[in-house]
Amino acid sequence: PDPFFVLATQNPIEYEGTYPLPEAQLDRFLMQLSLGYPTPEQEVLLLAAPSNREALANVKPILDNQTFEALKQLVPTIHVEQTILDYIVRLGNQTREDQRIRLGISPRGNQFCLLAAKAYALLGGRSYVIPDDVLAVLPAVYRHRLLFFENLTTKQKDAYIAVIVKKVQPPMRRS
């Protein structure tokens, strides 16, 4: 059905019976989100919560399909200045030139970064993208695409993405 999308989960410890996806397949996922562990307070609530079946029965949608489709149609209309496009490309190029990175961001990764930044701007109530939109989505878009020479945790990858961001000057605001 339309919309169709895939949510996949990965346990970083137990790979038995599964194989890591090749880079070309990973590149087709828009984002990789990392939830981490709950806080102690959240974990207490989790333990006190009803069973999974009961909880699932109580899940309420936050968007109906019509609203989702309307938002989806708006994303391509979000304005992007040339300076933002240049910024996304410069960030991607920085990953391709970095000596610690074996495989940097692909052109598809840059396309997904732009798409995610547009959606983020829309959800922020704006009809245009700002550098902060790009930075907000960058870790989730880059995290699974960057291949380092060493095996890094999600936190280490995010820290290194922050280093890359600091090396690239964001566009300046027009007066």
mmCIF file with all atom_site columns, C-alpha atoms in Angstrom:
data_model
loop_
_atom_site.group_PDB
_atom_site.id
_atom_site.type_symbol
_atom_site.label_atom_id
_atom_site.label_alt_id
_atom_site.label_comp_id
_atom_site.label_asym_id
_atom_site.label_entity_id
_atom_site.label_seq_id
_atom_site.pdbx_PDB_ins_code
_atom_site.Cartn_x
_atom_site.Cartn_y
_atom_site.Cartn_z
_atom_site.occupancy
_atom_site.B_iso_or_equiv
_atom_site.pdbx_formal_charge
_atom_site.auth_seq_id
_atom_site.auth_comp_id
_atom_site.auth_asym_id
_atom_site.auth_atom_id
_atom_site.pdbx_PDB_model_num
ATOM 1   C CA . PRO A 1 1   ? 0.000  0.000   0.000  1.00 0.00 ? 1   PRO A CA 1
ATOM 2   C CA . ASP A 1 2   ? 0.989  3.618   -0.345 1.00 0.00 ? 2   ASP A CA 1
ATOM 3   C CA . PRO A 1 3   ? 2.653  4.838   1.805  1.00 0.00 ? 3   PRO A CA 1
ATOM 4   C CA . PHE A 1 4   ? 5.058  1.936   2.057  1.00 0.00 ? 4   PHE A CA 1
ATOM 5   C CA . PHE A 1 5   ? 8.175  2.059   4.161  1.00 0.00 ? 5   PHE A CA 1
ATOM 6   C CA . VAL A 1 6   ? 10.384 -0.273  6.121  1.00 0.00 ? 6   VAL A CA 1
ATOM 7   C CA . LEU A 1 7   ? 11.383 -0.008  9.747  1.00 0.00 ? 7   LEU A CA 1
ATOM 8   C CA . ALA A 1 8   ? 14.197 -2.364  10.649 1.00 0.00 ? 8   ALA A CA 1
ATOM 9   C CA . THR A 1 9   ? 15.715 -3.054  14.048 1.00 0.00 ? 9   THR A CA 1
ATOM 10  C CA . GLN A 1 10  ? 19.207 -4.202  14.800 1.00 0.00 ? 10  GLN A CA 1
ATOM 11  C CA . ASN A 1 11  ? 20.617 -5.538  18.014 1.00 0.00 ? 11  ASN A CA 1
ATOM 12  C CA . PRO A 1 12  ? 24.299 -4.573  17.960 1.00 0.00 ? 12  PRO A CA 1
ATOM 13  C CA . ILE A 1 13  ? 25.337 -7.596  20.022 1.00 0.00 ? 13  ILE A CA 1
ATOM 14  C CA . GLU A 1 14  ? 23.671 -10.754 18.755 1.00 0.00 ? 14  GLU A CA 1
ATOM 15  C CA . TYR A 1 15  ? 24.298 -11.169 15.037 1.00 0.00 ? 15  TYR A CA 1
ATOM 16  C CA . GLU A 1 16  ? 24.044 -14.967 15.061 1.00 0.00 ? 16  GLU A CA 1
ATOM 17  C CA . GLY A 1 17  ? 21.996 -16.079 12.073 1.00 0.00 ? 17  GLY A CA 1
ATOM 18  C CA . THR A 1 18  ? 22.074 -12.610 10.511 1.00 0.00 ? 18  THR A CA 1
ATOM 19  C CA . TYR A 1 19  ? 24.626 -10.815 8.384  1.00 0.00 ? 19  TYR A CA 1
ATOM 20  C CA . PRO A 1 20  ? 25.501 -7.131  8.226  1.00 0.00 ? 20  PRO A CA 1
ATOM 21  C CA . LEU A 1 21  ? 24.000 -5.439  5.187  1.00 0.00 ? 21  LEU A CA 1
ATOM 22  C CA . PRO A 1 22  ? 26.369 -4.401  2.408  1.00 0.00 ? 22  PRO A CA 1
ATOM 23  C CA . GLU A 1 23  ? 27.112 -0.683  2.081  1.00 0.00 ? 23  GLU A CA 1
ATOM 24  C CA . ALA A 1 24  ? 24.937 -0.364  -1.040 1.00 0.00 ? 24  ALA A CA 1
ATOM 25  C CA . GLN A 1 25  ? 21.899 -1.667  0.864  1.00 0.00 ? 25  GLN A CA 1
ATOM 26  C CA . LEU A 1 26  ? 22.593 0.420   3.984  1.00 0.00 ? 26  LEU A CA 1
ATOM 27  C CA . ASP A 1 27  ? 22.760 3.499   1.754  1.00 0.00 ? 27  ASP A CA 1
ATOM 28  C CA . ARG A 1 28  ? 19.107 2.971   0.806  1.00 0.00 ? 28  ARG A CA 1
ATOM 29  C CA . PHE A 1 29  ? 17.893 3.501   4.377  1.00 0.00 ? 29  PHE A CA 1
ATOM 30  C CA . LEU A 1 30  ? 17.064 7.162   4.975  1.00 0.00 ? 30  LEU A CA 1
ATOM 31  C CA . MET A 1 31  ? 18.164 7.240   8.617  1.00 0.00 ? 31  MET A CA 1
ATOM 32  C CA . GLN A 1 32  ? 19.568 5.212   11.447 1.00 0.00 ? 32  GLN A CA 1
ATOM 33  C CA . LEU A 1 33  ? 18.136 6.211   14.799 1.00 0.00 ? 33  LEU A CA 1
ATOM 34  C CA . SER A 1 34  ? 19.675 5.126   18.054 1.00 0.00 ? 34  SER A CA 1
ATOM 35  C CA . LEU A 1 35  ? 17.388 4.985   21.055 1.00 0.00 ? 35  LEU A CA 1
ATOM 36  C CA . GLY A 1 36  ? 19.965 3.988   23.635 1.00 0.00 ? 36  GLY A CA 1
ATOM 37  C CA . TYR A 1 37  ? 18.934 2.818   27.077 1.00 0.00 ? 37  TYR A CA 1
ATOM 38  C CA . PRO A 1 38  ? 15.991 4.331   28.947 1.00 0.00 ? 38  PRO A CA 1
ATOM 39  C CA . THR A 1 39  ? 16.644 6.468   32.008 1.00 0.00 ? 39  THR A CA 1
ATOM 40  C CA . PRO A 1 40  ? 16.074 4.679   35.328 1.00 0.00 ? 40  PRO A CA 1
ATOM 41  C CA . GLU A 1 41  ? 12.729 6.491   35.651 1.00 0.00 ? 41  GLU A CA 1
ATOM 42  C CA . GLN A 1 42  ? 11.665 5.401   32.160 1.00 0.00 ? 42  GLN A CA 1
ATOM 43  C CA . GLU A 1 43  ? 12.711 1.843   32.893 1.00 0.00 ? 43  GLU A CA 1
ATOM 44  C CA . VAL A 1 44  ? 10.591 1.792   36.056 1.00 0.00 ? 44  VAL A CA 1
ATOM 45  C CA . LEU A 1 45  ? 7.608  2.969   33.982 1.00 0.00 ? 45  LEU A CA 1
ATOM 46  C CA . LEU A 1 46  ? 8.408  0.270   31.437 1.00 0.00 ? 46  LEU A CA 1
ATOM 47  C CA . LEU A 1 47  ? 8.373  -2.406  34.139 1.00 0.00 ? 47  LEU A CA 1
ATOM 48  C CA . ALA A 1 48  ? 5.117  -1.090  35.587 1.00 0.00 ? 48  ALA A CA 1
ATOM 49  C CA . ALA A 1 49  ? 3.429  -0.850  32.169 1.00 0.00 ? 49  ALA A CA 1
ATOM 50  C CA . PRO A 1 50  ? 0.808  -3.329  30.989 1.00 0.00 ? 50  PRO A CA 1
ATOM 51  C CA . SER A 1 51  ? 1.843  -6.303  28.882 1.00 0.00 ? 51  SER A CA 1
ATOM 52  C CA . ASN A 1 52  ? 2.993  -5.690  25.295 1.00 0.00 ? 52  ASN A CA 1
ATOM 53  C CA . ARG A 1 53  ? -0.338 -6.900  23.916 1.00 0.00 ? 53  ARG A CA 1
ATOM 54  C CA . GLU A 1 54  ? -2.303 -4.525  26.144 1.00 0.00 ? 54  GLU A CA 1
ATOM 55  C CA . ALA A 1 55  ? 0.021  -1.626  25.351 1.00 0.00 ? 55  ALA A CA 1
ATOM 56  C CA . LEU A 1 56  ? -0.205 -2.281  21.616 1.00 0.00 ? 56  LEU A CA 1
ATOM 57  C CA . ALA A 1 57  ? -3.996 -2.269  21.800 1.00 0.00 ? 57  ALA A CA 1
ATOM 58  C CA . ASN A 1 58  ? -3.825 1.234   23.317 1.00 0.00 ? 58  ASN A CA 1
ATOM 59  C CA . VAL A 1 59  ? -1.534 2.762   20.688 1.00 0.00 ? 59  VAL A CA 1
ATOM 60  C CA . LYS A 1 60  ? -3.254 5.679   18.989 1.00 0.00 ? 60  LYS A CA 1
ATOM 61  C CA . PRO A 1 61  ? -2.086 7.124   15.654 1.00 0.00 ? 61  PRO A CA 1
ATOM 62  C CA . ILE A 1 62  ? -0.765 10.665  15.732 1.00 0.00 ? 62  ILE A CA 1
ATOM 63  C CA . LEU A 1 63  ? -1.474 11.251  12.026 1.00 0.00 ? 63  LEU A CA 1
ATOM 64  C CA . ASP A 1 64  ? -4.139 9.885   9.776  1.00 0.00 ? 64  ASP A CA 1
ATOM 65  C CA . ASN A 1 65  ? -3.156 8.758   6.282  1.00 0.00 ? 65  ASN A CA 1
ATOM 66  C CA . GLN A 1 66  ? -4.673 11.849  4.660  1.00 0.00 ? 66  GLN A CA 1
ATOM 67  C CA . THR A 1 67  ? -2.613 14.225  6.842  1.00 0.00 ? 67  THR A CA 1
ATOM 68  C CA . PHE A 1 68  ? 0.521  12.152  6.249  1.00 0.00 ? 68  PHE A CA 1
ATOM 69  C CA . GLU A 1 69  ? -0.006 12.308  2.484  1.00 0.00 ? 69  GLU A CA 1
ATOM 70  C CA . ALA A 1 70  ? -0.603 16.057  2.642  1.00 0.00 ? 70  ALA A CA 1
ATOM 71  C CA . LEU A 1 71  ? 2.647  16.573  4.563  1.00 0.00 ? 71  LEU A CA 1
ATOM 72  C CA . LYS A 1 72  ? 4.491  14.273  2.170  1.00 0.00 ? 72  LYS A CA 1
ATOM 73  C CA . GLN A 1 73  ? 3.272  16.429  -0.744 1.00 0.00 ? 73  GLN A CA 1
ATOM 74  C CA . LEU A 1 74  ? 4.549  19.575  1.004  1.00 0.00 ? 74  LEU A CA 1
ATOM 75  C CA . VAL A 1 75  ? 8.118  18.381  1.582  1.00 0.00 ? 75  VAL A CA 1
ATOM 76  C CA . PRO A 1 76  ? 9.267  18.935  -2.036 1.00 0.00 ? 76  PRO A CA 1
ATOM 77  C CA . THR A 1 77  ? 7.878  22.497  -1.913 1.00 0.00 ? 77  THR A CA 1
ATOM 78  C CA . ILE A 1 78  ? 10.198 23.504  0.944  1.00 0.00 ? 78  ILE A CA 1
ATOM 79  C CA . HIS A 1 79  ? 12.605 26.165  -0.359 1.00 0.00 ? 79  HIS A CA 1
ATOM 80  C CA . VAL A 1 80  ? 16.351 25.552  -0.263 1.00 0.00 ? 80  VAL A CA 1
ATOM 81  C CA . GLU A 1 81  ? 18.894 28.270  -0.990 1.00 0.00 ? 81  GLU A CA 1
ATOM 82  C CA . GLN A 1 82  ? 21.919 27.399  -3.131 1.00 0.00 ? 82  GLN A CA 1
ATOM 83  C CA . THR A 1 83  ? 24.138 28.048  -0.108 1.00 0.00 ? 83  THR A CA 1
ATOM 84  C CA . ILE A 1 84  ? 22.389 25.203  1.774  1.00 0.00 ? 84  ILE A CA 1
ATOM 85  C CA . LEU A 1 85  ? 22.898 22.838  -1.180 1.00 0.00 ? 85  LEU A CA 1
ATOM 86  C CA . ASP A 1 86  ? 26.576 23.812  -1.249 1.00 0.00 ? 86  ASP A CA 1
ATOM 87  C CA . TYR A 1 87  ? 26.789 23.239  2.522  1.00 0.00 ? 87  TYR A CA 1
ATOM 88  C CA . ILE A 1 88  ? 25.382 19.709  2.235  1.00 0.00 ? 88  ILE A CA 1
ATOM 89  C CA . VAL A 1 89  ? 27.845 18.895  -0.557 1.00 0.00 ? 89  VAL A CA 1
ATOM 90  C CA . ARG A 1 90  ? 30.785 20.353  1.402  1.00 0.00 ? 90  ARG A CA 1
ATOM 91  C CA . LEU A 1 91  ? 29.827 18.243  4.442  1.00 0.00 ? 91  LEU A CA 1
ATOM 92  C CA . GLY A 1 92  ? 29.642 15.134  2.261  1.00 0.00 ? 92  GLY A CA 1
ATOM 93  C CA . ASN A 1 93  ? 32.977 15.946  0.611  1.00 0.00 ? 93  ASN A CA 1
ATOM 94  C CA . GLN A 1 94  ? 34.591 16.358  4.019  1.00 0.00 ? 94  GLN A CA 1
ATOM 95  C CA . THR A 1 95  ? 33.692 12.734  4.801  1.00 0.00 ? 95  THR A CA 1
ATOM 96  C CA . ARG A 1 96  ? 35.256 11.593  1.518  1.00 0.00 ? 96  ARG A CA 1
ATOM 97  C CA . GLU A 1 97  ? 38.526 13.388  2.261  1.00 0.00 ? 97  GLU A CA 1
ATOM 98  C CA . ASP A 1 98  ? 38.878 12.382  5.913  1.00 0.00 ? 98  ASP A CA 1
ATOM 99  C CA . GLN A 1 99  ? 41.745 9.953   6.603  1.00 0.00 ? 99  GLN A CA 1
ATOM 100 C CA . ARG A 1 100 ? 39.811 8.060   9.327  1.00 0.00 ? 100 ARG A CA 1
ATOM 101 C CA . ILE A 1 101 ? 36.904 7.296   7.004  1.00 0.00 ? 101 ILE A CA 1
ATOM 102 C CA . ARG A 1 102 ? 37.171 4.385   4.583  1.00 0.00 ? 102 ARG A CA 1
ATOM 103 C CA . LEU A 1 103 ? 33.905 5.198   2.776  1.00 0.00 ? 103 LEU A CA 1
ATOM 104 C CA . GLY A 1 104 ? 32.341 8.649   2.899  1.00 0.00 ? 104 GLY A CA 1
ATOM 105 C CA . ILE A 1 105 ? 28.863 9.929   2.100  1.00 0.00 ? 105 ILE A CA 1
ATOM 106 C CA . SER A 1 106 ? 27.483 8.962   -1.298 1.00 0.00 ? 106 SER A CA 1
ATOM 107 C CA . PRO A 1 107 ? 25.511 11.314  -3.555 1.00 0.00 ? 107 PRO A CA 1
ATOM 108 C CA . ARG A 1 108 ? 22.391 9.385   -2.416 1.00 0.00 ? 108 ARG A CA 1
ATOM 109 C CA . GLY A 1 109 ? 23.355 10.184  1.183  1.00 0.00 ? 109 GLY A CA 1
ATOM 110 C CA . ASN A 1 110 ? 23.456 13.883  0.280  1.00 0.00 ? 110 ASN A CA 1
ATOM 111 C CA . GLN A 1 111 ? 20.048 13.572  -1.401 1.00 0.00 ? 111 GLN A CA 1
ATOM 112 C CA . PHE A 1 112 ? 18.610 11.956  1.730  1.00 0.00 ? 112 PHE A CA 1
ATOM 113 C CA . CYS A 1 113 ? 20.196 14.647  3.887  1.00 0.00 ? 113 CYS A CA 1
ATOM 114 C CA . LEU A 1 114 ? 18.425 17.310  1.836  1.00 0.00 ? 114 LEU A CA 1
ATOM 115 C CA . LEU A 1 115 ? 15.105 15.445  1.934  1.00 0.00 ? 115 LEU A CA 1
ATOM 116 C CA . ALA A 1 116 ? 15.332 14.939  5.704  1.00 0.00 ? 116 ALA A CA 1
ATOM 117 C CA . ALA A 1 117 ? 16.292 18.604  6.242  1.00 0.00 ? 117 ALA A CA 1
ATOM 118 C CA . LYS A 1 118 ? 13.256 19.712  4.202  1.00 0.00 ? 118 LYS A CA 1
ATOM 119 C CA . ALA A 1 119 ? 10.957 17.470  6.258  1.00 0.00 ? 119 ALA A CA 1
ATOM 120 C CA . TYR A 1 120 ? 12.544 18.765  9.471  1.00 0.00 ? 120 TYR A CA 1
ATOM 121 C CA . ALA A 1 121 ? 11.972 22.366  8.360  1.00 0.00 ? 121 ALA A CA 1
ATOM 122 C CA . LEU A 1 122 ? 8.343  21.568  7.519  1.00 0.00 ? 122 LEU A CA 1
ATOM 123 C CA . LEU A 1 123 ? 7.780  19.967  10.920 1.00 0.00 ? 123 LEU A CA 1
ATOM 124 C CA . GLY A 1 124 ? 9.392  23.064  12.438 1.00 0.00 ? 124 GLY A CA 1
ATOM 125 C CA . GLY A 1 125 ? 6.741  25.208  10.761 1.00 0.00 ? 125 GLY A CA 1
ATOM 126 C CA . ARG A 1 126 ? 9.007  26.743  8.119  1.00 0.00 ? 126 ARG A CA 1
ATOM 127 C CA . SER A 1 127 ? 8.751  26.796  4.338  1.00 0.00 ? 127 SER A CA 1
ATOM 128 C CA . TYR A 1 128 ? 12.545 26.966  3.937  1.00 0.00 ? 128 TYR A CA 1
ATOM 129 C CA . VAL A 1 129 ? 15.629 25.068  5.139  1.00 0.00 ? 129 VAL A CA 1
ATOM 130 C CA . ILE A 1 130 ? 18.223 26.596  7.446  1.00 0.00 ? 130 ILE A CA 1
ATOM 131 C CA . PRO A 1 131 ? 21.645 25.157  8.351  1.00 0.00 ? 131 PRO A CA 1
ATOM 132 C CA . ASP A 1 132 ? 20.269 24.004  11.726 1.00 0.00 ? 132 ASP A CA 1
ATOM 133 C CA . ASP A 1 133 ? 17.817 21.722  9.876  1.00 0.00 ? 133 ASP A CA 1
ATOM 134 C CA . VAL A 1 134 ? 20.723 20.046  8.106  1.00 0.00 ? 134 VAL A CA 1
ATOM 135 C CA . LEU A 1 135 ? 22.641 19.681  11.368 1.00 0.00 ? 135 LEU A CA 1
ATOM 136 C CA . ALA A 1 136 ? 19.604 18.258  13.164 1.00 0.00 ? 136 ALA A CA 1
ATOM 137 C CA . VAL A 1 137 ? 19.244 15.349  10.727 1.00 0.00 ? 137 VAL A CA 1
ATOM 138 C CA . LEU A 1 138 ? 22.912 14.850  9.864  1.00 0.00 ? 138 LEU A CA 1
ATOM 139 C CA . PRO A 1 139 ? 23.856 12.216  12.488 1.00 0.00 ? 139 PRO A CA 1
ATOM 140 C CA . ALA A 1 140 ? 20.843 10.023  11.661 1.00 0.00 ? 140 ALA A CA 1
ATOM 141 C CA . VAL A 1 141 ? 21.529 10.312  7.920  1.00 0.00 ? 141 VAL A CA 1
ATOM 142 C CA . TYR A 1 142 ? 25.326 9.832   8.159  1.00 0.00 ? 142 TYR A CA 1
ATOM 143 C CA . ARG A 1 143 ? 25.616 7.315   11.004 1.00 0.00 ? 143 ARG A CA 1
ATOM 144 C CA . HIS A 1 144 ? 25.073 4.127   8.987  1.00 0.00 ? 144 HIS A CA 1
ATOM 145 C CA . ARG A 1 145 ? 26.692 5.394   5.794  1.00 0.00 ? 145 ARG A CA 1
ATOM 146 C CA . LEU A 1 146 ? 30.143 6.295   7.088  1.00 0.00 ? 146 LEU A CA 1
ATOM 147 C CA . LEU A 1 147 ? 32.560 3.386   7.179  1.00 0.00 ? 147 LEU A CA 1
ATOM 148 C CA . PHE A 1 148 ? 35.526 4.009   9.410  1.00 0.00 ? 148 PHE A CA 1
ATOM 149 C CA . PHE A 1 149 ? 38.794 2.084   9.332  1.00 0.00 ? 149 PHE A CA 1
ATOM 150 C CA . GLU A 1 150 ? 38.143 1.159   12.957 1.00 0.00 ? 150 GLU A CA 1
ATOM 151 C CA . ASN A 1 151 ? 34.955 -0.235  14.475 1.00 0.00 ? 151 ASN A CA 1
ATOM 152 C CA . LEU A 1 152 ? 33.161 2.614   16.266 1.00 0.00 ? 152 LEU A CA 1
ATOM 153 C CA . THR A 1 153 ? 30.115 2.698   18.518 1.00 0.00 ? 153 THR A CA 1
ATOM 154 C CA . THR A 1 154 ? 27.159 4.912   17.675 1.00 0.00 ? 154 THR A CA 1
ATOM 155 C CA . LYS A 1 155 ? 28.318 7.492   20.238 1.00 0.00 ? 155 LYS A CA 1
ATOM 156 C CA . GLN A 1 156 ? 31.810 7.508   18.745 1.00 0.00 ? 156 GLN A CA 1
ATOM 157 C CA . LYS A 1 157 ? 30.410 7.926   15.225 1.00 0.00 ? 157 LYS A CA 1
ATOM 158 C CA . ASP A 1 158 ? 28.206 10.803  16.381 1.00 0.00 ? 158 ASP A CA 1
ATOM 159 C CA . ALA A 1 159 ? 31.197 12.455  18.073 1.00 0.00 ? 159 ALA A CA 1
ATOM 160 C CA . TYR A 1 160 ? 33.176 12.155  14.867 1.00 0.00 ? 160 TYR A CA 1
ATOM 161 C CA . ILE A 1 161 ? 30.293 13.533  12.816 1.00 0.00 ? 161 ILE A CA 1
ATOM 162 C CA . ALA A 1 162 ? 30.422 16.544  15.153 1.00 0.00 ? 162 ALA A CA 1
ATOM 163 C CA . VAL A 1 163 ? 34.141 16.909  14.324 1.00 0.00 ? 163 VAL A CA 1
ATOM 164 C CA . ILE A 1 164 ? 33.317 16.862  10.607 1.00 0.00 ? 164 ILE A CA 1
ATOM 165 C CA . VAL A 1 165 ? 30.616 19.507  11.114 1.00 0.00 ? 165 VAL A CA 1
ATOM 166 C CA . LYS A 1 166 ? 33.121 21.804  12.863 1.00 0.00 ? 166 LYS A CA 1
ATOM 167 C CA . LYS A 1 167 ? 35.450 21.593  9.839  1.00 0.00 ? 167 LYS A CA 1
ATOM 168 C CA . VAL A 1 168 ? 32.811 22.936  7.434  1.00 0.00 ? 168 VAL A CA 1
ATOM 169 C CA . GLN A 1 169 ? 31.731 26.560  7.676  1.00 0.00 ? 169 GLN A CA 1
ATOM 170 C CA . PRO A 1 170 ? 27.918 26.887  7.568  1.00 0.00 ? 170 PRO A CA 1
ATOM 171 C CA . PRO A 1 171 ? 26.360 29.443  5.239  1.00 0.00 ? 171 PRO A CA 1
ATOM 172 C CA . MET A 1 172 ? 26.018 32.917  6.662  1.00 0.00 ? 172 MET A CA 1
ATOM 173 C CA . ARG A 1 173 ? 22.646 34.540  7.135  1.00 0.00 ? 173 ARG A CA 1
ATOM 174 C CA . ARG A 1 174 ? 21.702 37.262  4.696  1.00 0.00 ? 174 ARG A CA 1
ATOM 175 C CA . SER A 1 175 ? 20.940 40.638  6.258  1.00 0.00 ? 175 SER A CA 1
#
